[in-house]
Amino acid sequence: MPAASSPIGQADHSLKRESSVTAGQYFLRAATIAAPSKIDRNGRTIEATISTESPVSVFDRPTGRVIQEVLVASGAELMSWAPLLREHDLGALEHVIGSVLSPRRVGREIRATLRFASVDDVNPIWLRVRDGHLRAVSVGGRRVEWTDIEAGKVQTIAGRRWIAGNTVLRVTTRWILREASIVIFGGDEHAMMRPV
């Protein structure tokens, strides 16, 4: 199977300690906090769409080319909790800025409650999210099963018909959500927070 990919321009420093990155299992995928979202100002939480089935451009390291990837929502393996990070940075414990609570499938999306830690260094991020200045979310995870469809080809995968456009389309049918991150720009324009 092909090697790992990450959104164009997205630093992959958070995964450098993972040996299976080179085996193509880890991915980062940007999204945006959407809905309209519900904010609990006292509880420091916001509802967010953290992943959709919109194709997102990713860089495929082994081939050195940009491809499109879809994370199929029904194939997501979700735990009741995951860390909420600042820009996928796993370099230090203080880069965990909160928690991703109760991730769940809603149609062809993954939604979750994002809870921000009540500590001084997280407060500036929380205030920017709360006030609508930061809206993008990016998910990171482990790819388990996927199929690459060559450009211009059509293929049925898991009972659904997929069409690759001008580039390879990677259809990831089984994946594990490992974290979500607050980022400045998201690759998946539908995965976001929209404060109300």
Tab-separated table of C-alpha atoms in Angstrom, residues 29-191:
chain	number	residue	atom	x	y	z
A	29	ARG	CA	-6.547	15.950	7.198
A	30	ALA	CA	-7.732	19.482	7.676
A	31	ALA	CA	-11.359	20.393	8.200
A	32	THR	CA	-13.311	23.345	9.583
A	33	ILE	CA	-15.457	23.704	12.714
A	34	ALA	CA	-18.940	23.705	11.222
A	35	ALA	CA	-22.553	23.114	12.006
A	36	PRO	CA	-23.884	25.874	13.283
A	37	SER	CA	-22.002	25.065	16.435
A	38	LYS	CA	-23.179	25.161	19.994
A	39	ILE	CA	-20.879	26.952	22.400
A	40	ASP	CA	-20.863	26.454	26.157
A	41	ARG	CA	-18.848	29.471	27.306
A	42	ASN	CA	-18.678	28.317	30.931
A	43	GLY	CA	-17.801	24.719	30.057
A	44	ARG	CA	-15.356	25.860	27.338
A	45	THR	CA	-16.855	23.489	24.754
A	46	ILE	CA	-17.954	23.812	21.152
A	47	GLU	CA	-19.648	21.337	18.815
A	48	ALA	CA	-17.741	20.732	15.595
A	49	THR	CA	-17.774	18.777	12.381
A	50	ILE	CA	-14.238	17.387	12.402
A	51	SER	CA	-14.267	15.298	9.203
A	52	THR	CA	-16.434	14.958	6.093
A	53	GLU	CA	-16.250	12.874	2.935
A	54	SER	CA	-15.154	15.849	0.850
A	55	PRO	CA	-12.050	15.005	-1.208
A	56	VAL	CA	-8.966	16.784	0.134
A	57	SER	CA	-5.616	17.325	-1.596
A	58	VAL	CA	-2.786	15.443	0.120
A	59	PHE	CA	0.870	14.883	-0.751
A	60	ASP	CA	1.790	11.246	-1.412
A	61	ARG	CA	5.447	10.940	-0.397
A	62	PRO	CA	6.458	7.778	-2.305
A	63	THR	CA	5.254	9.113	-5.649
A	64	GLY	CA	5.948	12.779	-4.926
A	65	ARG	CA	2.570	13.788	-6.277
A	66	VAL	CA	-0.532	15.486	-4.966
A	67	ILE	CA	-3.609	13.252	-4.868
A	68	GLN	CA	-7.158	13.531	-3.544
A	69	GLU	CA	-8.272	11.551	-0.478
A	70	VAL	CA	-11.701	10.762	0.934
A	71	LEU	CA	-12.106	9.456	4.504
A	72	VAL	CA	-15.258	7.333	4.446
A	73	ALA	CA	-17.218	8.169	7.608
A	74	SER	CA	-18.682	4.691	8.013
A	75	GLY	CA	-15.133	3.302	8.181
A	76	ALA	CA	-14.018	5.489	11.082
A	77	GLU	CA	-12.996	3.745	14.295
A	78	LEU	CA	-13.893	6.197	17.043
A	79	MET	CA	-13.026	6.153	20.734
A	80	SER	CA	-14.958	8.098	23.352
A	81	TRP	CA	-11.969	10.454	23.807
A	82	ALA	CA	-9.013	11.751	21.834
A	83	PRO	CA	-6.581	14.609	22.475
A	84	LEU	CA	-7.234	18.073	21.074
A	85	LEU	CA	-3.886	19.485	19.918
A	86	ARG	CA	-2.456	22.731	18.657
A	87	GLU	CA	-1.514	22.191	14.992
A	88	HIS	CA	-0.862	18.416	15.272
A	89	ASP	CA	2.085	19.078	17.583
A	90	LEU	CA	2.794	15.991	19.689
A	91	GLY	CA	6.194	17.334	20.756
A	92	ALA	CA	5.283	18.132	24.375
A	93	LEU	CA	2.500	17.460	26.871
A	94	GLU	CA	1.520	21.134	26.990
A	95	HIS	CA	0.583	20.987	23.302
A	96	VAL	CA	-2.551	19.095	24.332
A	97	ILE	CA	-5.014	21.980	24.591
A	98	GLY	CA	-8.099	19.955	25.440
A	99	SER	CA	-10.167	16.914	24.544
A	100	VAL	CA	-12.195	15.579	21.636
A	101	LEU	CA	-15.264	14.126	23.352
A	102	SER	CA	-17.942	11.780	22.009
A	103	PRO	CA	-16.904	11.628	18.352
A	104	ARG	CA	-19.802	10.221	16.344
A	105	ARG	CA	-20.969	9.575	12.805
A	106	VAL	CA	-23.744	11.807	11.487
A	107	GLY	CA	-24.464	10.740	7.937
A	108	ARG	CA	-21.220	11.205	6.015
A	109	GLU	CA	-19.573	13.377	8.674
A	110	ILE	CA	-17.765	12.881	11.966
A	111	ARG	CA	-18.842	15.310	14.667
A	112	ALA	CA	-17.533	15.802	18.192
A	113	THR	CA	-17.542	18.085	21.204
A	114	LEU	CA	-14.271	19.978	21.599
A	115	ARG	CA	-13.432	20.888	25.196
A	116	PHE	CA	-10.640	23.383	25.871
A	117	ALA	CA	-8.434	23.063	28.957
A	118	SER	CA	-8.748	25.709	31.682
A	119	VAL	CA	-5.085	26.685	31.739
A	120	ASP	CA	-3.419	30.013	30.989
A	121	ASP	CA	-1.615	29.020	27.782
A	122	VAL	CA	-4.834	27.618	26.228
A	123	ASN	CA	-6.989	30.637	27.067
A	124	PRO	CA	-5.860	32.739	24.052
A	125	ILE	CA	-6.746	29.858	21.693
A	126	TRP	CA	-10.119	29.269	23.369
A	127	LEU	CA	-11.004	32.980	23.144
A	128	ARG	CA	-10.196	33.040	19.412
A	129	VAL	CA	-12.326	29.923	18.831
A	130	ARG	CA	-15.155	31.242	20.996
A	131	ASP	CA	-15.187	34.570	19.156
A	132	GLY	CA	-15.056	32.938	15.713
A	133	HIS	CA	-11.516	33.951	14.700
A	134	LEU	CA	-10.203	30.372	14.639
A	135	ARG	CA	-12.574	27.923	12.919
A	136	ALA	CA	-10.468	25.253	11.247
A	137	VAL	CA	-10.037	21.756	12.631
A	138	SER	CA	-7.763	19.048	11.269
A	139	VAL	CA	-7.908	15.360	12.128
A	140	GLY	CA	-4.974	13.010	12.425
A	141	GLY	CA	-5.240	9.286	12.389
A	142	ARG	CA	-4.076	5.915	11.243
A	143	ARG	CA	-5.089	4.669	7.827
A	144	VAL	CA	-5.987	0.938	7.942
A	145	GLU	CA	-7.545	0.136	4.534
A	146	TRP	CA	-7.623	2.212	1.372
A	147	THR	CA	-7.810	1.919	-2.397
A	148	ASP	CA	-6.195	4.272	-4.911
A	149	ILE	CA	-8.142	4.939	-8.122
A	150	GLU	CA	-6.071	6.240	-11.019
A	151	ALA	CA	-6.996	9.579	-12.608
A	152	GLY	CA	-10.035	9.406	-14.867
A	153	LYS	CA	-11.035	5.920	-13.679
A	154	VAL	CA	-14.230	4.729	-11.998
A	155	GLN	CA	-14.380	2.036	-9.316
A	156	THR	CA	-16.951	0.568	-6.956
A	157	ILE	CA	-15.618	0.333	-3.400
A	158	ALA	CA	-17.688	-0.881	-0.440
A	159	GLY	CA	-20.845	-0.714	-2.548
A	160	ARG	CA	-20.302	2.901	-3.653
A	161	ARG	CA	-19.206	4.238	-7.025
A	162	TRP	CA	-16.163	6.525	-6.943
A	163	ILE	CA	-14.822	8.629	-9.814
A	164	ALA	CA	-11.263	9.957	-9.862
A	165	GLY	CA	-10.894	13.361	-11.489
A	166	ASN	CA	-7.624	14.721	-12.874
A	167	THR	CA	-5.540	12.997	-10.216
A	168	VAL	CA	-5.486	9.814	-8.149
A	169	LEU	CA	-8.388	9.445	-5.724
A	170	ARG	CA	-7.574	7.577	-2.510
A	171	VAL	CA	-10.705	6.137	-0.872
A	172	THR	CA	-9.858	5.302	2.749
A	173	THR	CA	-12.510	2.854	3.907
A	174	ARG	CA	-11.111	2.047	7.341
A	175	TRP	CA	-9.257	4.498	9.587
A	176	ILE	CA	-8.666	5.240	13.260
A	177	LEU	CA	-9.173	8.744	14.661
A	178	ARG	CA	-6.146	9.522	16.843
A	179	GLU	CA	-6.475	13.286	17.429
A	180	ALA	CA	-7.973	16.539	16.251
A	181	SER	CA	-6.139	19.848	16.071
A	182	ILE	CA	-6.987	23.505	15.941
A	183	VAL	CA	-5.288	24.948	12.837
A	184	ILE	CA	-5.388	28.211	10.922
A	185	PHE	CA	-6.398	26.755	7.539
A	186	GLY	CA	-8.277	23.533	6.903
A	187	GLY	CA	-8.159	21.412	3.755
A	188	ASP	CA	-11.750	20.190	4.200
A	189	GLU	CA	-13.821	23.352	3.968
A	190	HIS	CA	-16.833	21.547	5.442
A	191	ALA	CA	-15.058	20.473	8.650
